[in-house]
Amino acid sequence: MPIRLEDYTSIVGTYVIEELRLLAEKLAGKTIQTINSTAVGGGVAEILHRLVPLLSELGVQIRWDVIRGGTAFFEATKSFHNSLQGEAGQLSEDIFKVFLETTEQNLRLIEFYGDIIFVHDPQPIALVKERYKGHAHWVWRCHIDLSNPQAQVWDFLRPFVEQYDAAVFSSANFAQPLKVKQYLIAPSIDPLSDKNKELTQEFIRDFLEKYQIDPKRPIITQISRFDHFKDPIGVIKAFRQVRPNFDCQLVLAGGEATDDPEGAQVLQEVQAEAGKDKDIHLLLLPPTADLEINALQRGSTIIIQKSLREGFGLTVTEALWKGKPVIASAVGGITLQIKHNLTGILVHSIEGTAYAIKNLLTNPEYARKLGENGREHVRQHYLLTRHLKDYLLLFLAIDRGTDGIVYL
Ligand code: UDP
């Protein structure tokens, strides 16, 4: 049965749902076109899969288009991504050429029809060239950590951003000096999706058994694409500092996003680092494995997110919502979610991660309390209903061309 808006009432209350209906009514007759670079894998696709059907149910006309590109294009955009998240080093001119050529192909392939065109991240950013042919408003939604972008790539992309009506960032830390309006909207999770809904203990046990993970010993888990910025090698090194004194297991679970060509190489490096250690489980899960990820998060004792850079870190939100103690790096949007020693533990190094793991394994009551606080923090700030409201307000503000004030 498809999930309906009213199903959220038991989690967020009636008032929140009524407010969404009221805001959506104000958008009657407007069409939103949302465009990104992958239908599966990673946080952006994850959120769109939930937001699009709910906006439709609210009566907002919305269609989701995905741009196409070959390996060279996604390698180019992956290097943009890395550079924007602060990786040093100049990129070759060929990379920019491939990017612009694929943009031209997509400009021919995509039919632009929305009143508001809502574009996610750098891959489709240059489609904004099309805006001069129509009357639509264009909004760029940036999901990545843009606090310290490499100059060459940002200098190339910024003129595209400045052709939009507005740019949206996940955190104030990422806002850059721009000539266009900027909005801050944090992402969210859907508490009723397969990824986050309640599961039976039996389902969780079966999952762990299937992957030969011992439910009786502590399970320390990081779930992430195999990507250097997620620092899976650092997680293994931290685990190795803990394991001699604590009988526990490490699970690194990841999948592949179709717009991430580096995954296979990083996975190989991780396999080499893990070696034949029976207490390190590497799980390569398909993009459809939402229930499995949910079971793994719920079955874990501690969740790690040792990212070196992070846009927001939905994996952190998902784990907090499940009441899990989370140890995560103090980077990007993670610091919005984890208040140190209150809703989780923030760390800055491999040694710090190892220390935090030992601390939580020795103090289960403290770990339980962190998890409980984390769940409440997510309920208040990072559930889908808050996100829907922010987007409706954004669309209204953009459509009405106000100075950021929406008159209802
Ligand atoms: N995810 C998944 N399978 C995996 C790894 C991650 O479904 O093997 C999901 C994860 O549960 C989360 C999203 O992908 O919902 C990752 O979002 P996040 O913001 O943590 O990182 P991103 O991949 O966007 O950098």
Coordinates of C-alpha atoms and ligand atoms in Angstrom, one line a residue:
M1 CA 0.0 0.0 0.0
P2 CA 1.5 3.4 -0.9
I3 CA 2.3 5.6 2.1
R4 CA -0.2 8.5 2.5
L5 CA 0.4 11.9 4.2
E6 CA -2.0 11.1 6.9
D7 CA 0.1 8.1 7.9
Y8 CA 2.6 10.6 9.3
T9 CA 0.1 12.0 11.8
S10 CA 1.0 9.5 14.5
I11 CA 4.6 10.7 14.3
V12 CA 4.4 14.5 13.8
G13 CA 0.8 15.4 14.8
T14 CA -2.2 16.6 12.8
Y15 CA -1.2 20.2 12.8
V16 CA 1.9 19.6 10.7
I17 CA 0.0 17.7 8.0
E18 CA -2.8 20.4 7.8
E19 CA -0.1 23.1 7.4
L20 CA 1.4 21.2 4.4
R21 CA -2.0 20.9 2.8
L22 CA -2.6 24.7 3.2
L23 CA 0.8 25.6 1.7
A24 CA 0.3 23.2 -1.2
E25 CA -3.0 24.7 -2.1
K26 CA -1.2 28.0 -2.7
L27 CA 0.8 26.4 -5.4
A28 CA -2.2 25.2 -7.4
G29 CA -1.6 25.3 -11.1
K30 CA 2.1 25.4 -10.9
T31 CA 4.4 22.7 -12.2
I32 CA 7.7 21.8 -10.6
Q33 CA 10.4 20.0 -12.6
T34 CA 13.1 18.4 -10.6
I35 CA 16.4 17.3 -12.3
N36 CA 19.3 15.3 -10.9
S37 CA 21.9 12.8 -12.2
T38 CA 20.9 9.4 -10.8
A39 CA 17.7 7.6 -10.0
V40 CA 19.3 5.3 -7.5
G41 CA 22.3 5.5 -5.0
G42 CA 23.2 8.2 -2.7
G43 CA 21.3 10.7 -0.6
V44 CA 19.8 12.9 -3.4
A45 CA 18.0 10.0 -5.1
E46 CA 17.0 8.7 -1.7
I47 CA 15.2 11.9 -0.8
L48 CA 13.6 12.5 -4.2
H49 CA 12.0 9.0 -4.1
R50 CA 10.1 10.1 -1.0
L51 CA 9.4 13.8 -1.7
V52 CA 8.1 13.4 -5.3
P53 CA 5.1 11.1 -4.5
L54 CA 4.2 13.1 -1.4
L55 CA 4.2 16.5 -3.3
S56 CA 2.1 14.8 -5.9
E57 CA -0.4 13.7 -3.2
L58 CA -0.5 17.2 -2.0
G59 CA -1.7 18.2 -5.5
V60 CA 1.6 19.8 -6.5
Q61 CA 2.4 18.9 -10.2
I62 CA 5.9 17.5 -10.1
R63 CA 8.0 15.5 -12.5
W64 CA 11.5 14.1 -11.9
D65 CA 14.0 13.9 -14.8
V66 CA 17.4 12.3 -14.7
I67 CA 20.2 13.5 -17.0
R68 CA 22.2 11.0 -19.0
G69 CA 26.0 10.8 -19.4
G70 CA 28.8 8.4 -20.2
T71 CA 31.7 7.3 -18.0
A72 CA 33.8 10.3 -19.0
F73 CA 31.0 12.7 -17.9
F74 CA 30.5 11.0 -14.5
E75 CA 34.3 10.9 -14.0
A76 CA 34.3 14.6 -14.7
T77 CA 31.5 15.4 -12.3
K78 CA 33.0 13.1 -9.7
S79 CA 36.2 15.2 -9.9
F80 CA 34.1 18.3 -9.6
H81 CA 32.5 16.9 -6.5
N82 CA 35.9 16.0 -5.0
S83 CA 37.3 19.5 -5.8
L84 CA 34.2 21.3 -4.4
Q85 CA 34.6 19.3 -1.2
G86 CA 38.2 20.7 -1.0
E87 CA 40.4 18.2 -2.8
A88 CA 43.5 20.0 -4.0
G89 CA 44.9 19.7 -7.6
Q90 CA 44.1 21.3 -10.9
L91 CA 41.8 19.5 -13.3
S92 CA 42.6 19.2 -17.0
E93 CA 40.8 21.2 -19.6
D94 CA 39.4 18.0 -21.1
I95 CA 37.3 17.4 -18.0
F96 CA 35.5 20.8 -18.5
K97 CA 35.1 20.0 -22.2
V98 CA 33.4 16.6 -21.5
F99 CA 31.1 18.3 -19.0
L100 CA 29.9 21.0 -21.4
E101 CA 29.5 18.5 -24.3
T102 CA 27.3 16.2 -22.2
T103 CA 25.3 19.2 -21.0
E104 CA 24.6 20.1 -24.6
Q105 CA 23.4 16.5 -25.2
N106 CA 21.1 16.7 -22.2
L107 CA 19.8 20.1 -23.3
R108 CA 18.6 18.3 -26.5
L109 CA 17.2 15.3 -24.6
I110 CA 15.3 16.9 -21.8
E111 CA 11.9 18.6 -22.3
F112 CA 11.8 21.7 -20.1
Y113 CA 8.3 22.5 -19.0
G114 CA 8.1 23.4 -15.3
D115 CA 7.2 26.8 -13.8
I116 CA 10.0 26.1 -11.4
I117 CA 13.0 24.0 -12.4
F118 CA 14.7 22.5 -9.4
V119 CA 18.2 21.3 -10.2
H120 CA 20.3 19.2 -7.8
D121 CA 24.1 19.4 -7.5
P122 CA 26.8 20.2 -10.1
Q123 CA 26.1 17.4 -12.7
P124 CA 23.1 19.1 -14.3
I125 CA 24.0 22.7 -13.2
A126 CA 24.7 24.0 -16.7
L127 CA 21.3 23.2 -18.0
V128 CA 20.4 26.6 -16.7
K129 CA 21.5 27.9 -20.2
E130 CA 18.0 26.9 -21.2
R131 CA 16.4 29.4 -18.9
Y132 CA 16.6 32.2 -21.5
K133 CA 14.2 30.3 -23.7
G134 CA 11.3 30.2 -21.3
H135 CA 9.8 32.0 -18.3
A136 CA 10.5 29.4 -15.6
H137 CA 12.2 30.2 -12.4
W138 CA 15.4 28.2 -11.8
V139 CA 16.6 27.0 -8.4
W140 CA 19.9 25.2 -7.7
R141 CA 19.9 22.8 -4.8
C142 CA 23.4 22.0 -3.6
H143 CA 23.7 18.9 -1.4
I144 CA 27.5 18.9 -1.0
D145 CA 30.0 20.3 1.5
L146 CA 31.0 23.6 -0.2
S147 CA 32.7 25.1 2.8
N148 CA 36.2 25.1 1.1
P149 CA 35.9 24.6 -2.7
Q150 CA 38.9 24.3 -4.9
A151 CA 39.1 27.6 -6.8
Q152 CA 39.4 26.4 -10.4
V153 CA 36.2 24.3 -10.2
W154 CA 34.2 26.8 -8.2
D155 CA 35.3 29.6 -10.6
F156 CA 34.0 27.5 -13.4
L157 CA 30.7 26.6 -11.8
R158 CA 29.8 29.8 -10.0
P159 CA 28.7 31.7 -13.2
F160 CA 26.2 28.9 -13.7
V161 CA 24.9 29.2 -10.2
E162 CA 24.5 32.9 -10.6
Q163 CA 22.1 32.4 -13.5
Y164 CA 19.7 30.7 -11.2
D165 CA 17.0 32.7 -9.2
A166 CA 18.3 31.1 -6.0
A167 CA 20.7 28.6 -4.5
V168 CA 19.8 26.3 -1.6
F169 CA 22.4 24.8 0.8
S170 CA 22.0 22.3 3.6
S171 CA 24.0 24.3 6.1
A172 CA 25.1 27.9 6.7
N173 CA 28.7 26.6 6.6
F174 CA 28.4 26.0 2.9
A175 CA 26.9 29.3 1.8
Q176 CA 29.3 31.1 -0.6
P177 CA 29.4 34.7 -1.6
L178 CA 26.9 34.7 -4.5
K179 CA 24.9 37.3 -6.5
V180 CA 21.7 35.3 -6.1
K181 CA 19.5 34.6 -3.2
Q182 CA 20.5 31.8 -0.9
Y183 CA 18.2 29.5 1.2
L184 CA 19.2 27.1 3.9
I185 CA 17.2 23.8 3.9
A186 CA 18.4 20.7 5.7
P187 CA 17.6 17.3 4.2
S188 CA 15.5 14.7 5.9
I189 CA 14.5 11.1 6.2
D190 CA 11.2 9.4 5.8
P191 CA 10.3 7.6 9.0
L192 CA 7.8 5.3 7.2
S193 CA 10.0 4.2 4.3
D194 CA 11.5 0.7 4.2
K195 CA 14.8 2.3 5.2
N196 CA 13.5 3.6 8.4
K197 CA 10.2 1.9 9.5
E198 CA 10.0 -0.3 12.5
L199 CA 11.2 -3.9 12.0
T200 CA 10.6 -7.1 14.0
Q201 CA 13.5 -8.5 16.0
E202 CA 13.1 -11.7 14.0
F203 CA 13.7 -9.9 10.7
I204 CA 16.8 -8.2 12.1
R205 CA 18.2 -11.5 13.4
D206 CA 17.5 -13.2 10.1
F207 CA 19.4 -10.5 8.3
L208 CA 22.4 -10.8 10.6
E209 CA 22.5 -14.5 10.3
K210 CA 22.3 -14.4 6.5
Y211 CA 25.5 -12.3 6.4
Q212 CA 27.1 -14.4 9.2
I213 CA 27.2 -11.4 11.6
D214 CA 27.1 -12.6 15.2
P215 CA 24.1 -11.0 17.0
K216 CA 25.6 -11.8 20.4
R217 CA 28.8 -9.7 20.1
P218 CA 28.8 -5.9 19.6
I219 CA 28.4 -4.8 16.0
I220 CA 30.1 -1.6 14.9
T221 CA 28.8 -0.4 11.5
Q222 CA 29.5 2.2 8.9
I223 CA 27.1 2.3 5.9
S224 CA 28.3 4.4 3.0
R225 CA 29.2 4.3 -0.7
F226 CA 32.8 3.1 -1.1
D227 CA 34.3 6.6 -1.4
H228 CA 37.5 8.1 0.0
F229 CA 35.6 10.9 1.6
K230 CA 33.7 8.4 3.7
D231 CA 37.1 7.1 5.0
P232 CA 36.4 3.4 5.2
I233 CA 40.1 2.7 5.7
G234 CA 40.1 5.0 8.7
V235 CA 37.2 3.1 10.2
I236 CA 39.1 -0.2 9.8
K237 CA 42.1 1.4 11.5
A238 CA 40.0 2.7 14.4
F239 CA 38.4 -0.8 14.8
R240 CA 41.9 -2.4 14.9
Q241 CA 42.7 -0.2 17.9
V242 CA 39.6 -1.4 19.7
R243 CA 39.5 -5.1 18.8
P244 CA 42.4 -6.3 21.0
N245 CA 40.5 -5.3 24.2
F246 CA 36.9 -5.7 23.1
D247 CA 35.3 -8.7 21.4
C248 CA 33.4 -7.0 18.7
Q249 CA 32.8 -6.9 14.9
L250 CA 33.0 -4.3 12.2
V251 CA 30.6 -4.1 9.3
L252 CA 31.3 -1.8 6.4
A253 CA 28.3 -1.9 4.1
G254 CA 28.1 0.0 0.8
G255 CA 26.6 0.0 -2.6
E256 CA 27.3 1.6 -5.9
A257 CA 25.7 4.8 -7.1
T258 CA 25.5 5.0 -10.9
D259 CA 27.0 8.5 -10.9
D260 CA 30.1 7.4 -8.8
P261 CA 32.7 5.7 -10.9
E262 CA 35.4 5.5 -8.2
G263 CA 33.5 3.0 -6.0
A264 CA 35.1 -0.2 -7.4
Q265 CA 38.6 1.0 -6.8
V266 CA 37.9 2.2 -3.2
L267 CA 36.2 -1.2 -2.5
Q268 CA 39.4 -2.9 -3.7
E269 CA 41.5 -0.8 -1.3
V270 CA 39.1 -1.6 1.5
Q271 CA 39.2 -5.3 0.8
A272 CA 43.0 -5.2 0.8
E273 CA 43.0 -3.3 4.2
A274 CA 40.5 -5.7 5.7
G275 CA 42.5 -8.8 4.6
K276 CA 41.2 -12.0 6.0
D277 CA 40.0 -10.6 9.3
K278 CA 36.9 -12.7 10.2
D279 CA 35.6 -9.9 12.4
I280 CA 35.4 -7.4 9.5
H281 CA 32.4 -7.9 7.3
L282 CA 32.3 -6.1 3.9
L283 CA 28.8 -6.1 2.5
L284 CA 28.1 -4.9 -1.1
L285 CA 24.4 -4.3 -1.1
P286 CA 22.2 -3.5 -4.1
P287 CA 20.4 -0.1 -4.3
T288 CA 17.1 -1.9 -3.5
A289 CA 18.4 -3.2 -0.1
D290 CA 16.5 -0.6 2.0
L291 CA 15.1 -3.2 4.4
E292 CA 18.5 -4.8 4.8
I293 CA 20.1 -1.4 5.6
N294 CA 17.4 -0.7 8.1
A295 CA 18.0 -4.1 9.7
L296 CA 21.7 -3.6 9.8
Q297 CA 21.3 -0.1 11.4
R298 CA 18.8 -1.5 14.0
G299 CA 21.0 -4.6 14.6
S300 CA 24.1 -2.6 15.2
T301 CA 25.4 -1.6 18.6
I302 CA 27.2 1.6 17.4
I303 CA 27.0 3.4 14.1
I304 CA 30.0 5.2 12.7
Q305 CA 30.2 7.9 10.1
K306 CA 33.8 8.8 9.8
S307 CA 33.5 11.1 6.7
L308 CA 36.3 13.5 5.9
R309 CA 33.8 15.7 4.2
E310 CA 30.0 15.4 4.3
G311 CA 27.1 17.3 2.7
F312 CA 24.6 16.3 5.4
G313 CA 25.0 12.6 6.1
L314 CA 21.7 10.9 5.8
T315 CA 23.2 7.7 7.3
V316 CA 23.7 9.7 10.5
T317 CA 20.0 10.8 10.5
E318 CA 18.8 7.3 9.8
A319 CA 20.9 5.9 12.7
L320 CA 19.8 8.6 15.1
W321 CA 16.2 8.0 14.3
K322 CA 16.7 4.3 15.2
G323 CA 17.9 5.4 18.6
K324 CA 21.5 4.3 17.9
P325 CA 24.6 5.9 19.5
V326 CA 26.4 7.5 16.6
I327 CA 30.1 8.4 16.4
A328 CA 30.8 10.7 13.5
S329 CA 33.3 13.2 12.2
A330 CA 32.7 16.9 13.0
V331 CA 32.4 17.8 9.3
G332 CA 29.7 19.4 7.1
G333 CA 26.1 18.7 8.0
I334 CA 27.0 16.1 10.6
T335 CA 27.5 18.9 13.1
L336 CA 23.9 20.0 12.7
Q337 CA 22.8 16.6 13.7
I338 CA 25.2 15.6 16.4
K339 CA 25.6 17.8 19.4
H340 CA 28.7 16.4 21.1
N341 CA 27.9 14.3 24.1
L342 CA 24.2 15.0 23.7
T343 CA 22.9 13.4 20.5
G344 CA 26.1 11.5 19.7
I345 CA 29.8 11.8 19.7
L346 CA 31.8 14.0 17.4
V347 CA 35.4 12.9 16.5
H348 CA 38.3 14.3 14.6
S349 CA 40.7 11.4 14.1
I350 CA 41.2 7.7 14.0
E351 CA 42.4 7.7 17.6
G352 CA 39.4 9.7 18.7
T353 CA 37.0 7.3 16.9
A354 CA 38.7 4.3 18.6
Y355 CA 38.4 6.1 22.0
A356 CA 34.7 6.9 21.5
I357 CA 34.0 3.2 20.5
K358 CA 35.7 2.0 23.6
N359 CA 33.8 4.5 25.7
L360 CA 30.4 3.5 24.3
L361 CA 31.1 -0.2 24.6
T362 CA 32.0 0.3 28.3
N363 CA 29.0 2.5 29.1
P364 CA 25.9 1.1 27.5
E365 CA 23.6 3.3 29.6
Y366 CA 25.3 6.4 28.2
A367 CA 25.1 5.0 24.7
R368 CA 21.4 4.4 25.2
K369 CA 20.8 7.9 26.3
L370 CA 22.7 9.4 23.4
G371 CA 20.5 7.3 21.1
E372 CA 17.3 8.5 22.8
N373 CA 18.3 12.1 22.5
G374 CA 19.3 11.6 18.9
R375 CA 15.9 10.2 18.0
E376 CA 14.2 13.3 19.5
H377 CA 16.5 15.7 17.7
V378 CA 15.6 14.0 14.4
R379 CA 11.9 14.0 15.2
Q380 CA 12.0 17.8 15.7
H381 CA 14.3 18.8 12.8
Y382 CA 15.0 16.2 10.2
L383 CA 11.9 14.3 9.2
L384 CA 10.4 14.5 5.7
T385 CA 7.4 16.6 6.8
R386 CA 9.7 19.5 7.8
H387 CA 11.5 19.2 4.5
L388 CA 8.3 19.2 2.5
K389 CA 7.2 22.4 4.3
D390 CA 10.5 24.1 3.6
Y391 CA 10.3 23.2 -0.1
L392 CA 6.7 24.4 -0.4
L393 CA 7.7 27.7 1.2
L394 CA 10.7 27.9 -1.2
F395 CA 8.6 27.3 -4.3
L396 CA 6.1 29.9 -3.1
A397 CA 8.8 32.4 -2.4
I398 CA 10.4 31.8 -5.8
D399 CA 7.2 31.7 -7.8
R400 CA 5.8 34.9 -6.3
G401 CA 9.2 36.7 -6.7
T402 CA 8.9 38.2 -3.2
D403 CA 11.8 39.4 -1.1
G404 CA 11.8 36.1 0.7
I405 CA 8.4 36.8 2.4
V406 CA 5.5 34.5 1.5
Y407 CA 2.1 36.2 1.9
L408 CA -0.5 33.5 2.4
Ligands
UDP1 N1 22.9 3.9 1.2 C1 22.3 2.8 0.6 N2 23.1 1.7 0.3 C2 24.4 1.8 0.6 C3 25.0 2.9 1.1 C4 24.2 4.0 1.4 O1 21.1 2.7 0.4 O2 25.1 0.8 0.3 C5 22.0 5.0 1.5 C6 22.1 5.4 2.9 O3 21.2 4.6 3.7 C7 21.6 6.9 2.8 C8 22.2 7.3 1.5 O4 22.4 6.1 0.7 O5 20.2 7.0 2.8 C9 23.5 8.0 1.6 O6 23.3 9.4 1.9 P1 24.4 10.2 2.6 O7 23.9 11.6 2.8 O8 24.8 9.5 3.9 O9 25.7 10.1 1.7 P2 25.9 10.4 0.1 O10 26.0 9.0 -0.5 O11 24.8 11.2 -0.4 O12 27.2 11.1 0.1

